Amino acid sequence: MADAAQDARAQRDRILEGLREHGMLFSELGRQFGVAAGLHHTDANALVEILGAYDSGAPLTQAELSQRIGLTAGATSSLLNRLEAAGRIERVRTSADRRVVTLHPTPGADAMIDRFFDPLVDRMGAMMAGYPPELLKEFERFLGDVSATMTSYLDEQPARQ
């Protein structure tokens, strides 16, 4: 029985190490994208967040972006001013409520992100093709559970800004 518990702990540790390594590589991708785009890594990460939300059909507000990237409202406003001045984003008022302003990538920013990330998306697709759909479905569930667990933990932490 002790061997099973030890094996389970070792597996947990390997998976946590893999998740940590993924986080570091994801961060490095953001940094390298920023270099390629001529943007500070914080601006590049914000642009990726803006595009991701826009592509999923739920454009971000400034407050939502601020929360996602961990900047104060003032720092986020300065960041958005830089991205807007560089022609990377635009602020759009919704027709339903003119007070709500959402962040949209410009077509040039969208194309720039695609040029950088599409080769990786293709490689990831080719890699995933080597796994059975049932396993990928379980992996989707696992990643969802990881995100929910981390979100719950973060929600319990005192706000630090």
One Martini backbone bead per residue (centre of mass of N, CA, C, O) as a GRO file, in nm:
protein
  161
    1MET     BB    1   0.056   0.064  -0.019
    2ALA     BB    2   0.301   0.256  -0.005
    3ASP     BB    3   0.374   0.241  -0.304
    4ALA     BB    4   0.115   0.372  -0.416
    5ALA     BB    5   0.148   0.643  -0.268
    6GLN     BB    6   0.426   0.706  -0.384
    7ASP     BB    7   0.343   0.698  -0.682
    8ALA     BB    8   0.130   0.922  -0.663
    9ARG     BB    9   0.325   1.146  -0.571
   10ALA     BB   10   0.517   1.128  -0.812
   11GLN     BB   11   0.307   1.193  -1.025
   12ARG     BB   12   0.219   1.462  -0.916
   13ASP     BB   13   0.500   1.595  -0.937
   14ARG     BB   14   0.530   1.562  -1.243
   15ILE     BB   15   0.280   1.722  -1.323
   16LEU     BB   16   0.351   1.987  -1.179
   17GLU     BB   17   0.613   2.025  -1.338
   18GLY     BB   18   0.479   2.037  -1.617
   19LEU     BB   19   0.304   2.288  -1.554
   20ARG     BB   20   0.536   2.476  -1.487
   21GLU     BB   21   0.679   2.453  -1.759
   22HIS     BB   22   0.445   2.555  -1.926
   23GLY     BB   23   0.431   2.835  -1.797
   24MET     BB   24   0.716   2.920  -1.882
   25LEU     BB   25   0.678   2.880  -2.189
   26PHE     BB   26   0.439   3.072  -2.220
   27SER     BB   27   0.598   3.320  -2.127
   28GLU     BB   28   0.815   3.304  -2.348
   29LEU     BB   29   0.627   3.343  -2.584
   30GLY     BB   30   0.537   3.627  -2.502
   31ARG     BB   31   0.817   3.753  -2.512
   32GLN     BB   32   0.883   3.681  -2.811
   33PHE     BB   33   0.646   3.824  -2.931
   34GLY     BB   34   0.723   4.103  -2.833
   35VAL     BB   35   0.986   4.122  -2.987
   36ALA     BB   36   0.863   4.073  -3.274
   37ALA     BB   37   0.651   4.330  -3.222
   38GLY     BB   38   0.782   4.563  -3.043
   39LEU     BB   39   0.703   4.475  -2.742
   40HIS     BB   40   0.627   4.466  -2.445
   41HIS     BB   41   0.535   4.195  -2.265
   42THR     BB   42   0.281   4.326  -2.142
   43ASP     BB   43   0.158   4.421  -2.410
   44ALA     BB   44   0.156   4.146  -2.548
   45ASN     BB   45  -0.024   3.999  -2.342
   46ALA     BB   46  -0.264   4.187  -2.377
   47LEU     BB   47  -0.309   4.135  -2.678
   48VAL     BB   48  -0.368   3.833  -2.648
   49GLU     BB   49  -0.613   3.868  -2.463
   50ILE     BB   50  -0.782   4.039  -2.652
   51LEU     BB   51  -0.793   3.836  -2.887
   52GLY     BB   52  -0.907   3.590  -2.739
   53ALA     BB   53  -1.172   3.722  -2.651
   54TYR     BB   54  -1.266   3.811  -2.930
   55ASP     BB   55  -1.264   3.523  -3.064
   56SER     BB   56  -1.482   3.418  -2.837
   57GLY     BB   57  -1.707   3.669  -2.820
   58ALA     BB   58  -1.561   3.837  -2.550
   59PRO     BB   59  -1.490   4.125  -2.511
   60LEU     BB   60  -1.297   4.337  -2.339
   61THR     BB   61  -1.250   4.529  -2.080
   62GLN     BB   62  -1.047   4.714  -1.899
   63ALA     BB   63  -1.106   4.573  -1.627
   64GLU     BB   64  -1.064   4.283  -1.726
   65LEU     BB   65  -0.775   4.318  -1.817
   66SER     BB   66  -0.656   4.409  -1.551
   67GLN     BB   67  -0.716   4.141  -1.408
   68ARG     BB   68  -0.561   3.943  -1.601
   69ILE     BB   69  -0.267   4.116  -1.581
   70GLY     BB   70  -0.223   4.274  -1.299
   71LEU     BB   71  -0.324   4.575  -1.319
   72THR     BB   72  -0.390   4.872  -1.286
   73ALA     BB   73  -0.594   5.102  -1.416
   74GLY     BB   74  -0.371   5.305  -1.495
   75ALA     BB   75  -0.175   5.105  -1.634
   76THR     BB   76  -0.381   5.002  -1.840
   77SER     BB   77  -0.437   5.270  -1.976
   78SER     BB   78  -0.148   5.315  -2.079
   79LEU     BB   79  -0.129   5.057  -2.243
   80LEU     BB   80  -0.370   5.120  -2.432
   81ASN     BB   81  -0.254   5.377  -2.548
   82ARG     BB   82  -0.014   5.240  -2.684
   83LEU     BB   83  -0.174   5.035  -2.861
   84GLU     BB   84  -0.342   5.250  -3.007
   85ALA     BB   85  -0.105   5.425  -3.121
   86ALA     BB   86   0.012   5.154  -3.274
   87GLY     BB   87  -0.248   5.000  -3.407
   88ARG     BB   88  -0.356   4.732  -3.231
   89ILE     BB   89  -0.610   4.887  -3.114
   90GLU     BB   90  -0.962   4.927  -3.020
   91ARG     BB   91  -1.224   5.125  -2.905
   92VAL     BB   92  -1.558   5.000  -2.836
   93ARG     BB   93  -1.888   5.080  -2.861
   94THR     BB   94  -2.178   4.971  -2.776
   95SER     BB   95  -2.509   4.984  -2.881
   96ALA     BB   96  -2.661   4.906  -2.617
   97ASP     BB   97  -2.409   5.045  -2.437
   98ARG     BB   98  -2.226   5.335  -2.455
   99ARG     BB   99  -2.052   5.289  -2.185
  100VAL     BB  100  -1.939   5.042  -2.321
  101VAL     BB  101  -1.599   4.932  -2.353
  102THR     BB  102  -1.421   4.760  -2.598
  103LEU     BB  103  -1.161   4.538  -2.703
  104HIS     BB  104  -0.993   4.556  -3.024
  105PRO     BB  105  -0.838   4.427  -3.272
  106THR     BB  106  -0.659   4.477  -3.530
  107PRO     BB  107  -0.588   4.341  -3.827
  108GLY     BB  108  -0.278   4.367  -3.791
  109ALA     BB  109  -0.262   4.223  -3.516
  110ASP     BB  110  -0.391   3.961  -3.599
  111ALA     BB  111  -0.177   3.887  -3.815
  112MET     BB  112   0.070   3.894  -3.629
  113ILE     BB  113  -0.020   3.667  -3.441
  114ASP     BB  114  -0.059   3.451  -3.655
  115ARG     BB  115   0.236   3.441  -3.757
  116PHE     BB  116   0.349   3.344  -3.482
  117PHE     BB  117   0.127   3.105  -3.385
  118ASP     BB  118   0.041   2.908  -3.618
  119PRO     BB  119   0.280   2.708  -3.619
  120LEU     BB  120   0.215   2.604  -3.334
  121VAL     BB  121  -0.073   2.511  -3.383
  122ASP     BB  122   0.006   2.301  -3.593
  123ARG     BB  123   0.194   2.134  -3.409
  124MET     BB  124  -0.018   2.072  -3.193
  125GLY     BB  125  -0.212   1.925  -3.381
  126ALA     BB  126  -0.015   1.702  -3.466
  127MET     BB  127   0.036   1.593  -3.184
  128MET     BB  128  -0.271   1.533  -3.106
  129ALA     BB  129  -0.319   1.319  -3.337
  130GLY     BB  130  -0.163   1.091  -3.152
  131TYR     BB  131  -0.434   1.096  -2.992
  132PRO     BB  132  -0.700   0.992  -2.849
  133PRO     BB  133  -1.005   1.135  -2.799
  134GLU     BB  134  -1.048   1.027  -2.507
  135LEU     BB  135  -0.789   1.148  -2.389
  136LEU     BB  136  -0.844   1.444  -2.466
  137LYS     BB  137  -1.101   1.468  -2.300
  138GLU     BB  138  -0.957   1.420  -2.029
  139PHE     BB  139  -0.764   1.657  -2.060
  140GLU     BB  140  -0.975   1.875  -2.064
  141ARG     BB  141  -1.081   1.812  -1.783
  142PHE     BB  142  -0.818   1.853  -1.634
  143LEU     BB  143  -0.770   2.150  -1.716
  144GLY     BB  144  -1.033   2.254  -1.595
  145ASP     BB  145  -0.963   2.164  -1.304
  146VAL     BB  146  -0.706   2.325  -1.274
  147SER     BB  147  -0.831   2.604  -1.318
  148ALA     BB  148  -1.042   2.589  -1.091
  149THR     BB  149  -0.842   2.545  -0.859
  150MET     BB  150  -0.672   2.802  -0.903
  151THR     BB  151  -0.903   3.006  -0.887
  152SER     BB  152  -0.997   2.938  -0.605
  153TYR     BB  153  -0.731   3.002  -0.466
  154LEU     BB  154  -0.705   3.298  -0.562
  155ASP     BB  155  -0.980   3.395  -0.434
  156GLU     BB  156  -0.862   3.344  -0.132
  157GLN     BB  157  -0.675   3.565  -0.174
  158PRO     BB  158  -0.542   3.845  -0.111
  159ALA     BB  159  -0.532   4.146  -0.232
  160ARG     BB  160  -0.259   4.240  -0.471
  161GLN     BB  161  -0.136   4.584  -0.584
   0.00000   0.00000   0.00000
